[in-house]
Structures are given as C-alpha cells and as structure tokens.
Amino acid sequence: GGGSSNAATVMQGLVKILNIKTDIATLKRIALGLGADVPYFFSCQSAKVTGIGDKVEPFYMNKSYYILLVKPKSGLKTTDVYKICDKFHNDAPLLTTPLIKALQDGDEKGIVANMANDLYAPANSLLPEVGKIIALLHASGFPIASMTGSGSACFAMSQNAKAIKDAAKIFEKKGYTVI
C-alpha cells in the first residue's frame, strides 16, 4: 500500500495543481492501471477492499483510533514475500465479517481475535524484525498490533493519543522510522 498510496496522492496533487476537471470515478479507473489497490486510497475512510483492489465497500467505525506506524530498519520487497507464500500454508479462512463488526462496534477484543494477515509468516521469515516490533508493540500495551500488507511496516491502534505519542518516541530512540 505504500507505493499505491503515494500514487494516489500524486494523482490528486496533479489534478489540483494542473486544475484538471475530472471526477473520482475517472481517477479510480486510471488508478487501477497503476496498481490493484491504488483506487482504495481515494476513499479516505474505513473500507473492506476486495477483488484486485477495485471493489471498495466503506463502513463506519463507532470509535476513532490513533495509529502508530513503525518501520523496521530494513525493508521487504512484496515480490519476495509472495514468492515464498505457498511455503506457509494456512487452512484457517480469513473471516472479514466478524472483524468489520468488531471495528464497527468498537469491540477491541473482537478486533484482536479476528485480525489476521496471511503474509505475516512469510514476511517474518524473511525479516524477523517484523515479529520483534509487533511483540514490542504488544508489550507496550497495544493489543491491536500487526503488520501492514506484505510488510515490513507494523502498526498499533489505540484510542489513547498520549500512549501512541509516547510509544512513537520510544521506537524513534531505538532507531525506527515512525509515523
């Protein structure tokens, strides 16, 4: 999503700077040619994204969360993660409906119980620092923590802005890039 969000941001910037008259549907159609998940980044809201990134179903979250992003000192190439994905066979289906309901209801235990990322195991095998960061986030009091997309960035969600800011300072002191 990093490159895809950048692409969407550049597109929006060009439309504004060059005063291009267009609509969001046209931008999304063009964005799909740049990357499967680029259209999602025009929605600016919580959504279930399916298909090849072109099917976006927005949903409302009952609670607002602050997000901490922590990037390991090294990165991962998406292609490398996908190349070894089949070695980490997972029979458990990813059930999005209970996760979306938990997000809508603000049920943090439900979010934790239903949050999953099939790419975590292959990414962590290539860059164990990912797992260490997530463990540190959990140990810092953030039960809602995982890896973004195919990695390598990790995230924590909390309703406590001060806790997020304090954790950001700690991770920065450890040499990580934080947002």
mmCIF file of C-alpha atoms in Angstrom:
data_model
loop_
_atom_site.group_PDB
_atom_site.id
_atom_site.type_symbol
_atom_site.label_atom_id
_atom_site.label_comp_id
_atom_site.label_asym_id
_atom_site.label_seq_id
_atom_site.Cartn_x
_atom_site.Cartn_y
_atom_site.Cartn_z
ATOM 1 C CA GLY A 1 0.000 0.000 0.000
ATOM 2 C CA GLY A 2 2.924 2.410 0.452
ATOM 3 C CA GLY A 3 3.627 2.905 -3.243
ATOM 4 C CA SER A 4 -0.064 2.747 -4.027
ATOM 5 C CA SER A 5 -0.953 5.468 -1.543
ATOM 6 C CA ASN A 6 1.882 7.560 -2.970
ATOM 7 C CA ALA A 7 0.488 7.080 -6.483
ATOM 8 C CA ALA A 8 -2.996 8.167 -5.391
ATOM 9 C CA THR A 9 -1.564 11.207 -3.607
ATOM 10 C CA VAL A 10 0.446 12.243 -6.674
ATOM 11 C CA MET A 11 -2.651 11.849 -8.862
ATOM 12 C CA GLN A 12 -4.705 14.031 -6.527
ATOM 13 C CA GLY A 13 -1.906 16.603 -6.387
ATOM 14 C CA LEU A 14 -1.638 16.774 -10.181
ATOM 15 C CA VAL A 15 -5.395 17.232 -10.533
ATOM 16 C CA LYS A 16 -5.266 20.125 -8.095
ATOM 17 C CA ILE A 17 -2.048 21.771 -9.323
ATOM 18 C CA LEU A 18 -2.937 21.466 -13.014
ATOM 19 C CA ASN A 19 -6.609 22.302 -12.345
ATOM 20 C CA ILE A 20 -7.784 19.203 -14.210
ATOM 21 C CA LYS A 21 -11.558 18.820 -14.362
ATOM 22 C CA THR A 22 -12.392 15.200 -13.593
ATOM 23 C CA ASP A 23 -14.425 13.053 -11.222
ATOM 24 C CA ILE A 24 -13.487 10.437 -8.654
ATOM 25 C CA ALA A 25 -14.756 7.542 -10.816
ATOM 26 C CA THR A 26 -12.380 8.542 -13.634
ATOM 27 C CA LEU A 27 -9.472 8.893 -11.219
ATOM 28 C CA LYS A 28 -10.181 5.451 -9.764
ATOM 29 C CA ARG A 29 -10.339 3.898 -13.245
ATOM 30 C CA ILE A 30 -6.961 5.435 -14.145
ATOM 31 C CA ALA A 31 -5.548 4.475 -10.727
ATOM 32 C CA LEU A 32 -6.431 0.814 -11.291
ATOM 33 C CA GLY A 33 -3.978 0.822 -14.207
ATOM 34 C CA LEU A 34 -1.223 1.914 -11.818
ATOM 35 C CA GLY A 35 -1.816 -0.744 -9.161
ATOM 36 C CA ALA A 36 -4.501 -3.057 -7.854
ATOM 37 C CA ASP A 37 -5.055 -1.199 -4.585
ATOM 38 C CA VAL A 38 -4.477 2.398 -5.749
ATOM 39 C CA PRO A 39 -8.242 3.125 -6.093
ATOM 40 C CA TYR A 40 -8.769 2.388 -2.399
ATOM 41 C CA PHE A 41 -6.644 5.376 -1.438
ATOM 42 C CA PHE A 42 -9.214 7.749 -2.911
ATOM 43 C CA SER A 43 -11.804 6.710 -0.319
ATOM 44 C CA CYS A 44 -10.151 8.154 2.852
ATOM 45 C CA GLN A 45 -12.318 6.003 5.102
ATOM 46 C CA SER A 46 -12.575 2.551 6.607
ATOM 47 C CA ALA A 47 -13.467 0.015 3.949
ATOM 48 C CA LYS A 48 -13.464 -3.632 3.005
ATOM 49 C CA VAL A 49 -11.386 -3.903 -0.164
ATOM 50 C CA THR A 50 -11.824 -6.962 -2.387
ATOM 51 C CA GLY A 51 -11.254 -8.075 -5.950
ATOM 52 C CA ILE A 52 -7.934 -6.737 -7.163
ATOM 53 C CA GLY A 53 -8.334 -3.638 -5.037
ATOM 54 C CA ASP A 54 -11.100 -2.167 -7.144
ATOM 55 C CA LYS A 55 -14.075 -3.191 -5.004
ATOM 56 C CA VAL A 56 -14.288 -0.835 -2.029
ATOM 57 C CA GLU A 57 -17.125 -1.203 0.486
ATOM 58 C CA PRO A 58 -16.933 1.633 3.042
ATOM 59 C CA PHE A 59 -18.075 1.036 6.605
ATOM 60 C CA TYR A 60 -18.419 3.233 9.671
ATOM 61 C CA MET A 61 -16.285 2.674 12.766
ATOM 62 C CA ASN A 62 -18.004 3.526 16.049
ATOM 63 C CA LYS A 63 -14.744 4.566 17.733
ATOM 64 C CA SER A 64 -11.805 6.604 16.493
ATOM 65 C CA TYR A 65 -8.297 5.256 16.819
ATOM 66 C CA TYR A 66 -4.845 6.766 16.726
ATOM 67 C CA ILE A 67 -2.394 4.794 14.632
ATOM 68 C CA LEU A 68 1.312 4.277 15.177
ATOM 69 C CA LEU A 69 3.319 3.011 12.202
ATOM 70 C CA VAL A 70 6.748 1.542 12.879
ATOM 71 C CA LYS A 71 9.043 0.670 10.008
ATOM 72 C CA PRO A 72 11.924 -1.748 10.562
ATOM 73 C CA LYS A 73 15.420 -0.609 9.715
ATOM 74 C CA SER A 74 15.368 -2.950 6.685
ATOM 75 C CA GLY A 75 12.537 -3.394 4.235
ATOM 76 C CA LEU A 76 10.881 -6.157 2.277
ATOM 77 C CA LYS A 77 10.037 -6.476 -1.391
ATOM 78 C CA THR A 78 6.434 -7.506 -1.941
ATOM 79 C CA THR A 79 7.516 -9.911 -4.682
ATOM 80 C CA ASP A 80 9.894 -11.694 -2.278
ATOM 81 C CA VAL A 81 7.128 -12.161 0.296
ATOM 82 C CA TYR A 82 4.706 -13.546 -2.300
ATOM 83 C CA LYS A 83 7.379 -15.857 -3.764
ATOM 84 C CA ILE A 84 7.549 -17.856 -0.525
ATOM 85 C CA CYS A 85 3.900 -17.508 0.482
ATOM 86 C CA ASP A 86 2.986 -21.071 -0.519
ATOM 87 C CA LYS A 87 5.524 -22.460 1.973
ATOM 88 C CA PHE A 88 3.324 -21.090 4.755
ATOM 89 C CA HIS A 89 0.058 -22.843 4.044
ATOM 90 C CA ASN A 90 -2.740 -21.694 6.311
ATOM 91 C CA ASP A 91 -6.027 -23.606 6.308
ATOM 92 C CA ALA A 92 -7.798 -21.123 8.564
ATOM 93 C CA PRO A 93 -10.031 -18.866 6.486
ATOM 94 C CA LEU A 94 -9.761 -15.120 6.980
ATOM 95 C CA LEU A 95 -13.222 -14.062 8.102
ATOM 96 C CA THR A 96 -13.675 -10.369 7.469
ATOM 97 C CA THR A 97 -17.299 -10.099 8.632
ATOM 98 C CA PRO A 98 -16.515 -10.581 12.365
ATOM 99 C CA LEU A 99 -13.569 -8.172 12.114
ATOM 100 C CA ILE A 100 -15.659 -5.493 10.416
ATOM 101 C CA LYS A 101 -18.398 -5.929 13.018
ATOM 102 C CA ALA A 102 -15.831 -5.585 15.821
ATOM 103 C CA LEU A 103 -14.433 -2.425 14.185
ATOM 104 C CA GLN A 104 -17.943 -1.023 13.753
ATOM 105 C CA ASP A 105 -18.835 -1.785 17.374
ATOM 106 C CA GLY A 106 -15.524 -0.645 18.853
ATOM 107 C CA ASP A 107 -15.012 -4.142 20.303
ATOM 108 C CA GLU A 108 -11.244 -4.254 20.830
ATOM 109 C CA LYS A 109 -11.222 -7.903 21.970
ATOM 110 C CA GLY A 110 -13.146 -8.800 18.817
ATOM 111 C CA ILE A 111 -10.690 -6.820 16.684
ATOM 112 C CA VAL A 112 -7.728 -8.684 18.189
ATOM 113 C CA ALA A 113 -9.466 -12.069 17.891
ATOM 114 C CA ASN A 114 -10.329 -11.588 14.220
ATOM 115 C CA MET A 115 -7.364 -9.612 12.911
ATOM 116 C CA ALA A 116 -5.062 -11.666 10.673
ATOM 117 C CA ASN A 117 -2.558 -11.252 7.876
ATOM 118 C CA ASP A 118 -1.680 -14.277 5.717
ATOM 119 C CA LEU A 119 1.527 -12.544 4.665
ATOM 120 C CA TYR A 120 2.868 -12.159 8.205
ATOM 121 C CA ALA A 121 4.549 -15.600 8.430
ATOM 122 C CA PRO A 122 6.422 -15.328 5.124
ATOM 123 C CA ALA A 123 7.391 -11.698 5.820
ATOM 124 C CA ASN A 124 8.595 -12.521 9.324
ATOM 125 C CA SER A 125 10.641 -15.444 7.994
ATOM 126 C CA LEU A 126 12.454 -13.032 5.667
ATOM 127 C CA LEU A 127 12.743 -10.233 8.227
ATOM 128 C CA PRO A 128 12.335 -11.426 11.853
ATOM 129 C CA GLU A 129 12.486 -7.806 12.988
ATOM 130 C CA VAL A 130 8.816 -7.581 11.963
ATOM 131 C CA GLY A 131 7.806 -10.056 14.667
ATOM 132 C CA LYS A 132 10.047 -8.328 17.202
ATOM 133 C CA ILE A 133 8.383 -4.977 16.532
ATOM 134 C CA ILE A 134 4.908 -6.459 16.906
ATOM 135 C CA ALA A 135 5.976 -8.132 20.162
ATOM 136 C CA LEU A 136 7.325 -4.771 21.390
ATOM 137 C CA LEU A 137 4.051 -3.072 20.451
ATOM 138 C CA HIS A 138 2.108 -5.699 22.411
ATOM 139 C CA ALA A 139 4.493 -5.352 25.363
ATOM 140 C CA SER A 140 3.983 -1.573 25.199
ATOM 141 C CA GLY A 141 0.289 -2.066 25.906
ATOM 142 C CA PHE A 142 -1.140 -2.201 22.379
ATOM 143 C CA PRO A 143 -3.155 -5.401 21.924
ATOM 144 C CA ILE A 144 -4.231 -4.218 18.460
ATOM 145 C CA ALA A 145 -0.944 -4.531 16.581
ATOM 146 C CA SER A 146 0.078 -6.274 13.390
ATOM 147 C CA MET A 147 1.949 -5.914 10.120
ATOM 148 C CA THR A 148 0.679 -3.802 7.238
ATOM 149 C CA GLY A 149 0.060 -5.551 3.920
ATOM 150 C CA SER A 150 3.086 -7.546 2.821
ATOM 151 C CA GLY A 151 5.318 -5.710 5.304
ATOM 152 C CA SER A 152 7.592 -4.518 6.504
ATOM 153 C CA ALA A 153 5.827 -1.721 8.371
ATOM 154 C CA CYS A 154 3.950 -2.622 11.559
ATOM 155 C CA PHE A 155 1.135 -0.775 13.268
ATOM 156 C CA ALA A 156 -0.650 -0.332 16.558
ATOM 157 C CA MET A 157 -4.117 1.125 17.085
ATOM 158 C CA SER A 158 -5.247 2.824 20.279
ATOM 159 C CA GLN A 159 -7.799 5.353 21.463
ATOM 160 C CA ASN A 160 -5.107 6.797 23.714
ATOM 161 C CA ALA A 161 -3.244 9.548 21.819
ATOM 162 C CA LYS A 162 -0.694 10.012 24.612
ATOM 163 C CA ALA A 163 0.193 6.308 24.640
ATOM 164 C CA ILE A 164 0.721 6.403 20.864
ATOM 165 C CA LYS A 165 2.912 9.528 21.111
ATOM 166 C CA ASP A 166 4.940 8.069 23.984
ATOM 167 C CA ALA A 167 5.469 4.801 22.115
ATOM 168 C CA ALA A 168 6.497 6.711 18.985
ATOM 169 C CA LYS A 169 9.253 8.430 20.965
ATOM 170 C CA ILE A 170 10.482 5.087 22.327
ATOM 171 C CA PHE A 171 10.583 3.459 18.884
ATOM 172 C CA GLU A 172 12.329 6.517 17.415
ATOM 173 C CA LYS A 173 15.007 6.258 20.120
ATOM 174 C CA LYS A 174 15.502 2.622 19.065
ATOM 175 C CA GLY A 175 16.270 3.859 15.538
ATOM 176 C CA TYR A 176 12.990 3.000 13.839
ATOM 177 C CA THR A 177 11.096 5.237 11.438
ATOM 178 C CA VAL A 178 7.733 6.083 12.998
ATOM 179 C CA ILE A 179 4.644 7.878 11.821
#
